Coordinates of C-alpha atoms in Angstrom, one line a residue:
K59 CA 140.7 84.6 -86.4
K60 CA 139.4 88.3 -85.1
S61 CA 138.7 88.4 -81.8
P62 CA 135.7 89.0 -80.2
T63 CA 133.7 93.1 -80.2
V64 CA 132.9 92.0 -76.8
D65 CA 134.7 90.6 -73.4
P66 CA 133.0 87.2 -73.7
M67 CA 133.7 86.8 -70.8
G68 CA 132.7 90.3 -68.2
P69 CA 131.9 91.0 -65.0
R70 CA 129.0 88.8 -65.6
D71 CA 129.1 86.1 -67.0
G72 CA 132.9 85.3 -63.9
T73 CA 129.9 84.6 -61.6
K74 CA 127.9 81.6 -63.6
S75 CA 131.9 80.1 -64.1
T76 CA 131.9 76.8 -61.2
F77 CA 134.5 73.8 -60.9
E78 CA 135.0 71.5 -58.8
Y79 CA 138.0 69.4 -57.3
K80 CA 137.3 66.2 -55.5
L81 CA 139.0 64.6 -52.2
Q82 CA 138.6 62.2 -49.9
V83 CA 139.2 63.0 -46.1
P84 CA 139.8 60.4 -43.1
N85 CA 137.6 61.6 -41.0
D86 CA 134.2 63.4 -39.9
G87 CA 136.1 66.8 -39.2
K88 CA 136.2 70.6 -39.8
Y89 CA 138.7 71.4 -42.3
A90 CA 141.1 74.8 -43.4
V91 CA 141.7 75.1 -47.6
T92 CA 143.8 77.1 -48.9
A93 CA 145.1 78.4 -51.9
T94 CA 148.1 79.1 -53.7
V95 CA 147.4 82.8 -56.0
V96 CA 148.2 85.4 -58.0
T97 CA 146.4 88.4 -58.0
V98 CA 146.9 91.0 -59.5
N99 CA 144.4 93.2 -58.3
Y100 CA 142.6 94.4 -55.1
K101 CA 139.8 92.7 -53.6
Q102 CA 139.5 89.5 -55.4
R103 CA 137.6 87.0 -54.2
L104 CA 136.4 82.6 -54.4
N105 CA 133.4 81.2 -52.1
L106 CA 132.9 77.5 -51.9
C107 CA 130.7 74.2 -50.3
A108 CA 131.5 71.3 -49.9
N109 CA 129.5 67.8 -51.9
G110 CA 126.6 71.7 -53.3
D111 CA 125.0 71.9 -49.4
S112 CA 124.9 75.1 -49.8
L113 CA 124.8 75.3 -46.0
S114 CA 129.1 75.3 -45.9
E115 CA 129.9 78.3 -48.3
V116 CA 132.1 80.3 -47.5
V117 CA 134.4 82.7 -48.6
M118 CA 137.3 82.9 -49.0
D119 CA 139.1 86.6 -49.3
L120 CA 142.1 86.4 -51.7
P121 CA 144.8 88.7 -50.8
F122 CA 146.4 91.0 -53.0
T123 CA 149.5 89.3 -53.9
N124 CA 151.1 92.3 -57.2
G125 CA 151.3 88.7 -58.9
A126 CA 154.0 86.8 -56.8
W127 CA 152.5 83.3 -55.7
Q128 CA 150.6 83.4 -52.4
E129 CA 148.4 82.3 -50.1
S130 CA 145.4 82.8 -48.6
P131 CA 143.8 83.1 -45.4
A132 CA 142.5 79.7 -44.7
V133 CA 138.8 78.6 -44.2
A134 CA 137.2 76.6 -42.4
L135 CA 134.8 74.1 -43.9
F136 CA 133.2 71.0 -42.6
L137 CA 134.2 67.9 -44.4
K138 CA 132.5 63.5 -44.3
K139 CA 134.6 60.5 -43.7
G140 CA 135.4 59.4 -47.2
P141 CA 135.0 60.9 -50.2
N142 CA 133.9 65.0 -50.6
T143 CA 133.2 67.0 -53.8
L144 CA 135.0 71.3 -53.3
R145 CA 132.4 73.7 -55.3
F146 CA 134.0 76.4 -56.5
W147 CA 132.4 80.0 -58.2
R148 CA 133.1 83.5 -57.8
D149 CA 130.3 86.2 -57.3
K150 CA 129.9 89.7 -56.5
P151 CA 131.5 91.8 -59.4
P152 CA 133.8 92.7 -60.6
Q153 CA 135.6 89.9 -60.7
Q154 CA 139.3 90.1 -62.0
G155 CA 141.7 87.4 -63.7
I156 CA 143.8 85.6 -60.8
A157 CA 145.6 82.5 -61.2
I158 CA 145.6 78.9 -58.6
K159 CA 147.9 76.9 -58.4
T160 CA 147.0 74.8 -55.4
F161 CA 144.4 73.9 -53.1
T162 CA 145.9 72.6 -49.7
V163 CA 142.8 70.8 -46.8
K164 CA 144.7 69.9 -43.2
P165 CA 142.1 69.2 -40.6
V166 CA 141.6 71.9 -37.8
N167 CA 142.7 70.7 -34.5

């Protein structure tokens, strides 16, 4: 099988991809979300919101890690007690490849 002549995951197509994680939290409140990532380009970002609420949208600016695992700066989201869904997506091309190892969610005191 041959590779396509046009990159199917160019900057425009990459802005349409989303993924979600479901989680449960013990109480209503603000939670800090971080990601352990690898990036090889500057100015990479990841958008996220809680439970489909566009008003809760925050932007996680990802560090330039030069190919080594590193934790992102924390962003704060309000989560409700019980089940929640975090939706992630990327926009503002050009967005280049990133690798995500883990997400961490902790209550903000």
